[in-house]
CSV table of C-alpha atoms in Angstrom, one decimal:
chain,number,residue,atom,x,y,z
A,157,MET,CA,43.1,-21.0,189.8
A,158,THR,CA,42.1,-20.6,186.1
A,159,ALA,CA,45.7,-21.5,185.2
A,160,ALA,CA,45.5,-24.6,187.5
A,161,ALA,CA,42.3,-25.7,185.8
A,162,LEU,CA,43.7,-25.2,182.3
A,163,GLY,CA,47.0,-26.9,183.2
A,164,LEU,CA,45.2,-29.9,184.7
A,165,LEU,CA,42.8,-30.1,181.8
A,166,VAL,CA,45.6,-30.2,179.3
A,167,LEU,CA,47.5,-32.8,181.3
A,168,GLY,CA,44.3,-34.8,181.8
A,169,ASN,CA,43.4,-34.7,178.1
A,170,TRP,CA,47.0,-35.7,177.1
A,171,MET,CA,46.8,-38.6,179.6
A,172,GLY,CA,43.4,-39.7,178.4
A,173,LEU,CA,44.2,-39.5,174.7
A,174,VAL,CA,47.8,-40.6,174.5
A,175,TRP,CA,49.3,-41.9,177.8
A,176,THR,CA,46.7,-44.5,178.7
A,177,PRO,CA,46.5,-47.8,176.9
A,178,SER,CA,43.6,-48.7,174.5
A,179,GLU,CA,40.8,-50.8,175.9
A,180,ARG,CA,40.7,-54.5,175.1
A,181,GLU,CA,37.2,-54.6,173.5
A,182,MET,CA,36.3,-51.0,172.6
A,183,GLY,CA,39.7,-49.9,171.4
A,184,ASP,CA,40.1,-46.1,171.6
A,185,VAL,CA,36.4,-45.3,171.8
A,186,TYR,CA,36.5,-45.9,175.5
A,187,ARG,CA,38.6,-42.8,176.0
A,188,ILE,CA,35.5,-40.7,176.4
A,189,ILE,CA,35.2,-42.0,180.0
A,190,TYR,CA,37.9,-39.5,180.9
A,191,VAL,CA,35.4,-36.6,180.2
A,192,HIS,CA,32.0,-38.3,180.4
A,193,VAL,CA,32.5,-39.9,183.9
A,194,PRO,CA,34.0,-36.7,185.6
A,195,ALA,CA,31.2,-34.6,184.0
A,196,MET,CA,28.6,-36.9,185.5
A,197,TRP,CA,30.4,-36.9,188.9
A,198,MET,CA,30.4,-33.1,188.9
A,199,ALA,CA,26.7,-32.9,188.0
A,200,MET,CA,25.8,-35.3,190.9
A,201,LEU,CA,28.1,-33.3,193.3
A,202,THR,CA,26.7,-30.0,192.2
A,203,LEU,CA,23.1,-31.1,192.5
A,204,THR,CA,23.8,-32.5,195.9
A,205,VAL,CA,25.1,-29.1,196.9
A,206,ASN,CA,21.9,-27.6,195.5
A,207,PHE,CA,19.8,-29.9,197.7
A,208,SER,CA,21.8,-28.9,200.7
A,209,CYS,CA,21.3,-25.2,199.9
A,210,CYS,CA,17.6,-25.7,199.5
A,211,VAL,CA,17.3,-27.4,202.9
A,212,ALA,CA,19.5,-24.8,204.4
A,213,TYR,CA,17.5,-22.0,203.0
A,214,LEU,CA,14.3,-23.4,204.5
A,215,LEU,CA,15.9,-23.7,207.9
A,216,GLN,CA,17.6,-20.3,207.8
A,217,SER,CA,16.9,-17.8,205.1
A,218,SER,CA,19.9,-16.2,203.6
A,219,TRP,CA,20.5,-14.6,200.2
A,220,LYS,CA,23.8,-16.3,199.9
A,221,THR,CA,22.3,-19.7,200.2
A,222,ASP,CA,19.7,-18.8,197.6
A,223,ALA,CA,22.3,-17.5,195.2
A,224,LEU,CA,24.4,-20.6,195.7
A,225,ALA,CA,21.3,-22.7,195.0
A,226,GLU,CA,20.7,-20.9,191.7
A,227,ALA,CA,24.3,-21.3,190.7
A,228,THR,CA,24.5,-25.0,191.6
A,229,ALA,CA,21.3,-25.8,189.7
A,230,GLU,CA,22.4,-24.1,186.6
A,231,VAL,CA,26.0,-25.4,186.6
A,232,GLY,CA,24.8,-28.9,187.6
A,233,LEU,CA,22.4,-28.9,184.7
A,234,LEU,CA,25.2,-27.8,182.4
A,235,PHE,CA,27.5,-30.6,183.4
A,236,GLY,CA,24.7,-33.1,183.4
A,237,SER,CA,23.6,-32.2,179.9
A,238,TYR,CA,27.3,-32.2,178.7
A,239,GLY,CA,27.8,-35.7,180.2
A,240,LEU,CA,24.6,-36.9,178.6
A,241,VAL,CA,25.6,-35.7,175.2
A,242,LEU,CA,29.0,-37.2,175.6
A,243,GLY,CA,27.4,-40.5,176.5
A,244,ALA,CA,25.2,-40.4,173.5
A,245,ILE,CA,28.2,-39.8,171.2
A,246,TRP,CA,29.9,-42.8,172.8
A,247,GLY,CA,26.7,-44.9,172.5
A,248,LYS,CA,26.6,-44.7,168.7
A,249,PRO,CA,29.8,-46.7,168.0
A,250,THR,CA,29.5,-48.9,171.1
A,251,TRP,CA,25.8,-49.7,171.5
A,252,GLY,CA,24.9,-48.9,167.9
A,253,THR,CA,22.5,-46.2,168.9
A,254,TYR,CA,22.6,-42.7,170.4
A,255,TRP,CA,19.8,-43.2,172.8
A,256,ASP,CA,18.4,-46.2,174.5
A,257,TRP,CA,15.5,-46.3,177.0
A,258,ASP,CA,17.8,-47.8,179.5
A,259,PRO,CA,17.0,-47.1,183.2
A,260,ARG,CA,20.2,-45.1,183.8
A,261,LEU,CA,19.7,-42.9,180.7
A,262,THR,CA,16.0,-42.4,181.3
A,263,ALA,CA,16.4,-41.5,184.9
A,264,MET,CA,19.2,-39.1,184.1
A,265,ALA,CA,17.1,-37.4,181.4
A,266,ILE,CA,14.1,-37.1,183.7
A,267,MET,CA,16.3,-35.6,186.4
A,268,LEU,CA,17.7,-33.0,184.0
A,269,VAL,CA,14.2,-32.0,182.9
A,270,THR,CA,13.1,-31.5,186.5
A,271,TYR,CA,16.0,-29.1,186.9
A,272,VAL,CA,15.1,-27.3,183.7
A,273,ALA,CA,11.7,-26.9,185.4
A,274,TYR,CA,13.4,-25.6,188.5
A,275,MET,CA,15.2,-23.0,186.5
A,276,ALA,CA,12.0,-22.0,184.7
A,277,LEU,CA,10.3,-21.6,188.1
A,278,ARG,CA,13.0,-19.2,189.1
A,279,ARG,CA,12.3,-17.1,186.0
A,280,PHE,CA,8.6,-17.1,186.5
A,281,VAL,CA,8.4,-15.7,190.1
A,282,GLU,CA,9.0,-12.0,190.6
A,283,ASP,CA,9.1,-11.7,194.3
A,284,PRO,CA,12.7,-12.7,195.4
A,285,GLU,CA,11.6,-14.0,198.8
A,286,ARG,CA,8.8,-16.2,197.4
A,287,ARG,CA,11.1,-17.4,194.6
A,288,ALA,CA,13.7,-18.4,197.1
A,289,VAL,CA,11.2,-20.4,199.3
A,290,TRP,CA,9.4,-22.0,196.4
A,291,SER,CA,12.5,-22.9,194.5
A,292,SER,CA,13.9,-24.5,197.7
A,293,VAL,CA,10.8,-26.6,197.9
A,294,VAL,CA,11.0,-27.6,194.3
A,295,GLY,CA,14.8,-28.3,194.6
A,296,ILE,CA,14.2,-30.7,197.5
A,297,ILE,CA,11.4,-32.5,195.7
A,298,SER,CA,13.5,-32.7,192.5
A,299,PHE,CA,16.5,-34.2,194.3
A,300,VAL,CA,14.6,-37.4,195.1
A,301,ASN,CA,15.6,-38.5,191.5
A,302,LEU,CA,19.3,-38.3,192.1
A,303,PRO,CA,19.7,-41.5,194.2
A,304,ILE,CA,17.6,-43.3,191.6
A,305,VAL,CA,19.9,-42.2,188.9
A,306,TRP,CA,23.0,-43.2,190.9
A,307,PHE,CA,21.7,-46.6,191.9
A,308,SER,CA,19.9,-47.4,188.7
A,309,VAL,CA,22.8,-49.3,187.2
A,310,LYS,CA,22.9,-51.5,190.3
A,311,TRP,CA,19.1,-52.0,190.6
A,312,TRP,CA,18.3,-52.8,187.0
A,313,ARG,CA,21.2,-54.6,185.2
A,314,SER,CA,20.7,-53.2,181.7
A,315,LEU,CA,22.6,-51.7,178.9
A,316,HIS,CA,24.6,-49.1,180.8
A,317,GLN,CA,27.5,-50.6,182.6
A,318,VAL,CA,28.2,-50.2,186.3
A,319,GLN,CA,29.6,-46.8,187.1
A,320,SER,CA,33.3,-46.3,186.3
A,321,THR,CA,35.2,-45.5,189.4
A,322,PRO,CA,38.8,-46.0,190.3
A,323,LYS,CA,37.7,-49.3,191.8
A,324,THR,CA,36.1,-50.7,188.7
A,325,VAL,CA,38.4,-49.5,185.9
A,326,ASP,CA,41.8,-50.9,185.1
A,327,PRO,CA,44.7,-49.6,187.3
A,328,ASP,CA,46.4,-48.2,184.2
A,329,MET,CA,43.5,-45.9,183.7
A,330,THR,CA,42.9,-44.8,187.3
A,331,LEU,CA,45.4,-42.0,187.3
A,332,ALA,CA,44.2,-40.4,184.1
A,333,LEU,CA,40.6,-40.6,185.4
A,334,ARG,CA,41.7,-38.9,188.7
A,335,VAL,CA,43.6,-36.1,187.0
A,336,ASN,CA,40.6,-35.4,184.8
A,337,ALA,CA,38.2,-35.5,187.7
A,338,TRP,CA,40.3,-32.9,189.6
A,339,ALA,CA,40.5,-30.7,186.5
A,340,SER,CA,36.7,-30.9,186.2
A,341,LEU,CA,36.4,-30.1,189.9
A,342,ILE,CA,38.5,-27.0,189.7
A,343,LEU,CA,36.7,-25.9,186.5
A,344,LEU,CA,33.3,-26.5,188.2
A,345,THR,CA,34.4,-24.4,191.2
A,346,LEU,CA,35.3,-21.6,188.8
A,347,PHE,CA,32.0,-21.8,187.1
A,348,LEU,CA,30.1,-21.9,190.4
A,349,LEU,CA,32.0,-19.0,191.9
A,350,HIS,CA,31.3,-16.9,188.8
A,351,ARG,CA,27.6,-17.8,188.6
A,352,TYR,CA,27.3,-17.3,192.4
A,353,ARG,CA,28.6,-13.8,192.2
A,354,ILE,CA,26.2,-12.9,189.4
A,355,ALA,CA,23.3,-14.4,191.3
A,356,LEU,CA,24.2,-12.6,194.5
A,357,ALA,CA,24.6,-9.3,192.7
A,358,THR,CA,21.2,-9.7,191.0
A,359,ARG,CA,19.6,-10.6,194.3
A,360,GLU,CA,21.1,-7.7,196.1
A,361,ALA,CA,19.9,-5.3,193.4
A,362,GLU,CA,16.4,-6.8,193.6
A,363,VAL,CA,16.2,-6.7,197.4
A,364,ALA,CA,17.8,-3.3,197.8
A,365,MET,CA,16.2,-1.4,195.0
A,366,PRO,CA,13.2,-3.3,193.5
A,367,GLU,CA,12.2,-0.1,191.6
A,368,ALA,CA,15.6,0.4,190.0
A,369,LEU,CA,15.4,-2.8,187.9
A,370,PRO,CA,15.0,-2.1,184.2
A,371,THR,CA,11.4,-1.9,183.2
A,372,ASP,CA,9.7,-0.5,180.1
A,373,VAL,CA,7.4,1.9,181.8
A,374,PRO,CA,7.9,3.1,185.4
A,375,GLY,CA,5.9,1.0,187.9
A,376,SER,CA,4.9,-1.6,185.4
A,377,ARG,CA,6.3,-4.9,186.6
A,378,ASP,CA,3.6,-6.7,184.7
A,379,ASN,CA,5.0,-5.5,181.4
A,380,ARG,CA,8.4,-7.0,182.2
A,381,ALA,CA,6.7,-10.1,183.3
A,382,SER,CA,5.0,-10.7,180.0
A,383,GLU,CA,8.4,-10.0,178.3
A,384,VAL,CA,10.1,-12.8,180.2
A,385,ALA,CA,7.2,-15.2,179.9
B,202,MET,CA,-0.2,-24.2,214.7
B,203,ARG,CA,2.9,-26.3,214.8
B,204,GLY,CA,2.5,-29.0,217.5
B,205,ALA,CA,-1.2,-29.4,216.8
B,206,ARG,CA,-2.5,-32.7,218.1
B,207,PRO,CA,-3.1,-35.4,215.5
B,208,ILE,CA,-6.8,-35.6,216.3
B,209,SER,CA,-7.4,-32.0,215.6
B,210,LEU,CA,-5.3,-32.2,212.5
B,211,LEU,CA,-7.5,-35.0,211.2
B,212,ARG,CA,-10.6,-33.1,212.1
B,213,THR,CA,-9.4,-30.1,210.2
B,214,VAL,CA,-8.6,-32.2,207.2
B,215,GLY,CA,-12.1,-33.6,207.3
B,216,VAL,CA,-13.8,-30.2,207.5
B,217,LEU,CA,-11.7,-28.8,204.7
B,218,LEU,CA,-12.2,-31.8,202.5
B,219,ALA,CA,-16.0,-31.6,203.1
B,220,LYS,CA,-15.9,-27.9,202.2
B,221,ASP,CA,-14.0,-28.6,199.0
B,222,LEU,CA,-16.2,-31.5,197.9
B,223,LEU,CA,-19.3,-29.3,198.6
B,224,ILE,CA,-17.9,-26.5,196.4
B,225,GLU,CA,-17.1,-29.1,193.8
B,226,TRP,CA,-20.6,-30.5,193.9
B,227,ARG,CA,-22.3,-27.1,193.8
B,228,THR,CA,-20.3,-26.0,190.8
B,229,ARG,CA,-20.9,-29.1,188.8
B,230,ALA,CA,-20.1,-27.4,185.5
B,231,ARG,CA,-16.4,-27.7,186.3
B,232,LEU,CA,-16.7,-31.4,187.1
B,233,ASN,CA,-18.6,-32.0,183.9
B,234,ALA,CA,-16.0,-30.2,181.9
B,235,LEU,CA,-13.3,-32.3,183.5
B,236,ILE,CA,-15.1,-35.5,182.7
B,237,PHE,CA,-15.8,-34.6,179.1
B,238,PHE,CA,-12.2,-33.5,178.7
B,239,ALA,CA,-10.9,-36.9,179.8
B,240,LEU,CA,-13.5,-38.7,177.6
B,241,ALA,CA,-12.5,-36.6,174.6
B,242,THR,CA,-8.8,-37.4,175.2
B,243,LEU,CA,-9.6,-41.1,175.1
B,244,LEU,CA,-11.6,-40.6,172.0
B,245,LEU,CA,-8.7,-38.6,170.4
B,246,PHE,CA,-6.3,-41.4,171.0
B,247,SER,CA,-8.4,-43.8,168.9
B,248,PHE,CA,-8.4,-41.2,166.1
B,249,ALA,CA,-4.7,-40.5,166.4
B,250,VAL,CA,-3.7,-44.2,166.4
B,251,GLY,CA,-6.4,-45.3,163.9
B,252,PRO,CA,-9.3,-47.7,164.5
B,253,ASP,CA,-7.2,-50.7,165.1
B,254,THR,CA,-8.8,-52.3,168.2
B,255,LYS,CA,-5.8,-54.6,168.8
B,256,VAL,CA,-3.4,-51.7,169.1
B,257,LEU,CA,-5.8,-49.7,171.2
B,258,ALA,CA,-6.5,-52.5,173.6
B,259,ARG,CA,-2.7,-53.2,173.9
B,260,ASN,CA,-2.0,-49.6,174.8
B,261,ALA,CA,-5.1,-48.9,176.8
B,262,GLY,CA,-3.2,-48.6,180.1
B,263,GLY,CA,-1.0,-45.9,178.8
B,264,TYR,CA,-3.9,-44.0,177.2
B,265,LEU,CA,-5.9,-44.1,180.4
B,266,TRP,CA,-3.1,-42.6,182.4
B,267,LEU,CA,-2.3,-39.9,179.8
B,268,ALA,CA,-6.0,-38.9,179.8
B,269,LEU,CA,-6.0,-38.8,183.6
B,270,LEU,CA,-2.7,-36.9,183.6
B,271,PHE,CA,-4.0,-34.2,181.2
B,272,ALA,CA,-7.2,-33.9,183.2
B,273,SER,CA,-5.3,-33.7,186.5
B,274,VAL,CA,-3.5,-30.6,185.2
B,275,LEU,CA,-6.9,-28.9,184.8
B,276,ALA,CA,-8.2,-30.2,188.2
B,277,LEU,CA,-5.1,-29.3,190.1
B,278,GLY,CA,-4.9,-25.8,188.5
B,279,GLU,CA,-8.4,-25.2,189.6
B,280,SER,CA,-8.0,-26.4,193.2
B,281,PHE,CA,-6.2,-23.3,194.4
B,282,ARG,CA,-7.8,-20.8,192.0
B,283,VAL,CA,-11.0,-21.2,193.9
B,284,GLU,CA,-9.2,-20.3,197.1
B,285,GLN,CA,-7.6,-17.3,195.5
B,286,GLU,CA,-10.6,-15.5,194.1
B,287,ASN,CA,-11.8,-14.4,197.5
B,288,LEU,CA,-8.5,-14.6,199.3
B,289,THR,CA,-10.0,-17.6,201.2
B,290,LEU,CA,-6.6,-19.2,201.6
B,291,ASP,CA,-5.6,-16.3,203.9
B,292,GLY,CA,-8.9,-16.7,205.7
B,293,LEU,CA,-8.2,-20.4,206.2
B,294,ARG,CA,-4.8,-19.7,207.6
B,295,LEU,CA,-6.1,-17.1,209.9
B,296,ALA,CA,-8.9,-19.4,211.2
B,297,PRO,CA,-6.3,-20.9,212.0
B,298,ALA,CA,-6.2,-24.1,210.0
B,299,ASP,CA,-2.9,-26.0,210.1
B,300,ALA,CA,-1.2,-25.6,206.8
B,301,ARG,CA,-0.5,-29.3,206.7
B,302,ALA,CA,-4.2,-30.0,207.1
B,303,ILE,CA,-4.8,-27.7,204.0
B,304,PHE,CA,-2.3,-29.8,202.1
B,305,LEU,CA,-3.9,-33.1,203.1
B,306,SER,CA,-7.4,-32.0,202.3
B,307,LYS,CA,-6.5,-30.5,199.0
B,308,ALA,CA,-4.4,-33.5,197.9
B,309,LEU,CA,-7.1,-36.0,199.1
B,310,GLY,CA,-9.7,-34.0,197.3
B,311,ASN,CA,-7.7,-34.0,194.0
B,312,ALA,CA,-7.0,-37.7,194.4
B,313,LEU,CA,-10.7,-38.4,194.9
B,314,LEU,CA,-11.6,-36.4,191.9
B,315,LEU,CA,-9.1,-38.2,189.7
B,316,MET,CA,-10.3,-41.6,191.0
B,317,LEU,CA,-13.8,-40.7,190.1
B,318,LEU,CA,-12.6,-39.8,186.6
B,319,GLY,CA,-10.7,-43.1,186.4
B,320,ALA,CA,-13.8,-45.1,187.4
B,321,LEU,CA,-15.9,-43.3,184.7
B,322,LEU,CA,-13.3,-43.9,182.1
B,323,ILE,CA,-13.4,-47.8,182.3
B,324,PRO,CA,-16.8,-48.3,180.6
B,325,VAL,CA,-15.6,-45.9,177.9
B,326,MET,CA,-12.4,-47.9,177.4
B,327,VAL,CA,-14.4,-51.1,177.3
B,328,ALA,CA,-16.6,-49.6,174.6
B,329,LEU,CA,-14.0,-47.8,172.5
B,330,TYR,CA,-10.9,-50.0,172.8
B,331,GLY,CA,-12.5,-53.4,173.4
B,332,VAL,CA,-10.6,-54.2,176.5
B,333,SER,CA,-11.7,-56.4,179.3
B,334,VAL,CA,-10.6,-56.2,183.0
B,335,THR,CA,-9.0,-59.6,183.3
B,336,MET,CA,-7.7,-59.2,186.9
B,337,GLY,CA,-11.0,-58.0,188.3
B,338,LEU,CA,-12.3,-54.6,189.3
B,339,GLY,CA,-10.6,-54.8,192.7
B,340,SER,CA,-7.1,-54.7,191.2
B,341,PHE,CA,-8.2,-52.0,188.8
B,342,ALA,CA,-9.5,-49.9,191.7
B,343,ALA,CA,-6.2,-50.4,193.6
B,344,THR,CA,-4.2,-49.3,190.6
B,345,VAL,CA,-6.3,-46.2,190.0
B,346,THR,CA,-6.2,-45.3,193.7
B,347,LEU,CA,-2.4,-45.6,194.0
B,348,GLY,CA,-1.8,-43.8,190.7
B,349,CYS,CA,-4.2,-40.9,191.4
B,350,MET,CA,-2.7,-40.4,194.8
B,351,ALA,CA,0.8,-40.4,193.3
B,352,ILE,CA,-0.3,-37.6,190.9
B,353,SER,CA,-2.1,-35.5,193.4
B,354,ALA,CA,0.5,-35.2,196.2
B,355,PRO,CA,3.3,-33.5,194.2
B,356,GLY,CA,0.6,-32.0,192.0
B,357,THR,CA,-1.0,-30.2,195.0
B,358,VAL,CA,2.3,-28.7,196.1
B,359,TYR,CA,3.2,-27.6,192.6
B,360,SER,CA,-0.3,-26.2,191.9
B,361,ALA,CA,-0.1,-24.1,195.1
B,362,ILE,CA,3.2,-22.7,193.8
B,363,ALA,CA,2.1,-22.3,190.2
B,364,SER,CA,-1.2,-20.6,191.0
B,365,ASN,CA,0.7,-17.7,192.5
B,366,ALA,CA,3.4,-17.5,189.8
B,367,ARG,CA,3.3,-15.9,186.4
B,368,ALA,CA,2.5,-18.2,183.5
B,369,ARG,CA,0.9,-20.6,185.9
B,370,ASP,CA,-0.7,-22.7,183.1
B,371,VAL,CA,2.7,-23.4,181.7
B,372,LEU,CA,4.5,-23.8,185.0
B,373,LEU,CA,2.3,-26.6,186.5
B,374,PRO,CA,2.8,-29.2,183.7
B,375,LEU,CA,6.4,-28.1,183.3
B,376,LEU,CA,7.1,-28.9,187.0
B,377,LEU,CA,4.8,-31.8,187.4
B,378,PHE,CA,5.2,-34.0,184.3
B,379,PRO,CA,8.9,-34.9,184.6
B,380,LEU,CA,8.5,-35.5,188.3
B,381,ILE,CA,5.7,-38.0,188.0
B,382,ILE,CA,7.2,-40.0,185.1
B,383,PRO,CA,8.1,-43.0,187.4
B,384,ALA,CA,4.5,-43.0,188.9
B,385,LEU,CA,3.0,-42.7,185.4
B,386,LEU,CA,5.1,-45.6,184.1
B,387,ALA,CA,4.2,-47.8,187.1
B,388,ALA,CA,0.5,-47.0,186.9
B,389,ALA,CA,0.4,-47.6,183.1
B,390,LYS,CA,2.2,-50.9,183.4
B,391,ALA,CA,0.0,-52.0,186.3
B,392,THR,CA,-3.1,-51.1,184.4
B,393,SER,CA,-2.0,-53.0,181.3
B,394,LEU,CA,-1.4,-56.0,183.5
B,395,VAL,CA,-4.8,-55.6,185.2
B,396,LEU,CA,-6.4,-55.4,181.8
B,397,GLN,CA,-4.5,-58.2,180.0
B,398,GLY,CA,-3.7,-60.6,182.8
B,399,ASP,CA,-0.5,-61.0,184.8
B,400,PRO,CA,1.1,-64.4,184.0
B,401,MET,CA,4.6,-63.4,185.2
B,402,ASN,CA,3.3,-62.0,188.5
B,403,GLN,CA,4.8,-58.6,188.0
B,404,LEU,CA,1.9,-56.6,189.3
B,405,GLY,CA,3.3,-56.6,192.9
B,406,SER,CA,6.6,-54.9,192.0
B,407,TRP,CA,4.8,-52.1,190.1
B,408,TYR,CA,2.5,-51.6,193.2
B,409,GLY,CA,5.7,-51.5,195.3
B,410,LEU,CA,7.0,-48.6,193.1
B,411,LEU,CA,3.7,-46.7,193.4
B,412,ILE,CA,3.5,-47.2,197.1
B,413,GLY,CA,7.1,-46.0,197.6
B,414,PHE,CA,6.5,-43.0,195.3
B,415,ASN,CA,3.4,-42.1,197.3
B,416,LEU,CA,5.1,-42.4,200.7
B,417,ILE,CA,8.0,-40.1,199.5
B,418,TYR,CA,5.8,-37.4,198.0
B,419,TRP,CA,3.0,-37.4,200.5
B,420,GLY,CA,5.7,-37.1,203.2
B,421,LEU,CA,7.6,-34.3,201.4
B,422,GLY,CA,4.4,-32.5,200.7
B,423,PHE,CA,3.3,-32.7,204.3
B,424,LEU,CA,6.6,-31.4,205.5
B,425,LEU,CA,7.2,-28.7,202.9
B,426,PHE,CA,3.7,-27.4,202.2
B,427,PRO,CA,3.5,-25.0,205.2
B,428,ARG,CA,6.5,-23.1,203.7
B,429,VAL,CA,4.9,-22.9,200.3
B,430,ILE,CA,1.8,-21.0,201.4
B,431,GLU,CA,3.4,-18.9,204.1
B,432,ASP,CA,3.7,-15.2,203.2
């Protein structure tokens, strides 16, 4: 699977950088869509999975769902931030500025900060069961932003163009975009699986042997608490 | 507890709200602290920006909402601390009071407290910033009501979570601030329009955003709060 991801990434990058034609107005600068757009798709996808996990956990508690929620929030945040940074790099030569308070950019930034808060909450709650329930609630509340981000380019016609999809880009560019999207999807799955295993192992250790977790002094969970805080 | 009839739910909300307001009234020191905190914030803005009345008047809407937001963190943080000191939250749930009624009463109580603050801040703004309420006090009251309700619904859910977690003083603003940016933006814009006049007729769309925000978060809070305080 790793080999498939690497292979597709190399192919996708070659297609994006060499094989596809230059854009009429932007020239070669546009080529960042082959990484920026898939990254954002993956972020949206992952955070949607996070939302499903949060709902599922509240309906039926399971450590697997909670572990997957933790993994998706973190990986989604990673892809979202990566996409946002790529967008900013692209914005400088195209819009003349790294950052603009455009509805799309603003909504995306707000959404990422809400997921940073979600991750912070997970660190600040000791009891695994309470953490799972509370972070599910926060995850559901945070997800309200995602549709706003997605539709912001349609609701407020502003600086950011309508999303690039195989329907809106030139046919010559569709295949390269698709290959890159599949490469990102496989990479994302790898990240998720890895993070999910870590989360599950941590959770099992916490639930099975709460006392066996590393602490400074035996029986002093508060000490560890202040360390993390 | 589930399936409780709407009438009994409303009555529970009323009883709990009356209890919270009574506690608030009897411990006036806290209320006073909150009021002076908000006033001091308004005063600080005029020092930070400089004594240029034009700039202050132009940004008055934003400053008002920042002052209310900062004060709301104090108010929200307190709203569950009171319950925790004597484990009264457990007592309430054993009573049994519907958890959704606890949410509604707490959120309404917090909203009322913030509205009171908002009302007290107008004369100060008029004096310090030299603003005038062009659109009338009715529109101002509507804006403050919608904005305060928008802060208090998600704020109540998050303060219930944060009050039980470690580092609760950091956690509440961290969770709350990014979430309510849309409401803050709409409330600040609407307030500016109320203060300066609304020639382009934009006030309605900002109200729409605030009402939508309120519907979403009051609904989510109502549905999710029982899970937050279960043990």
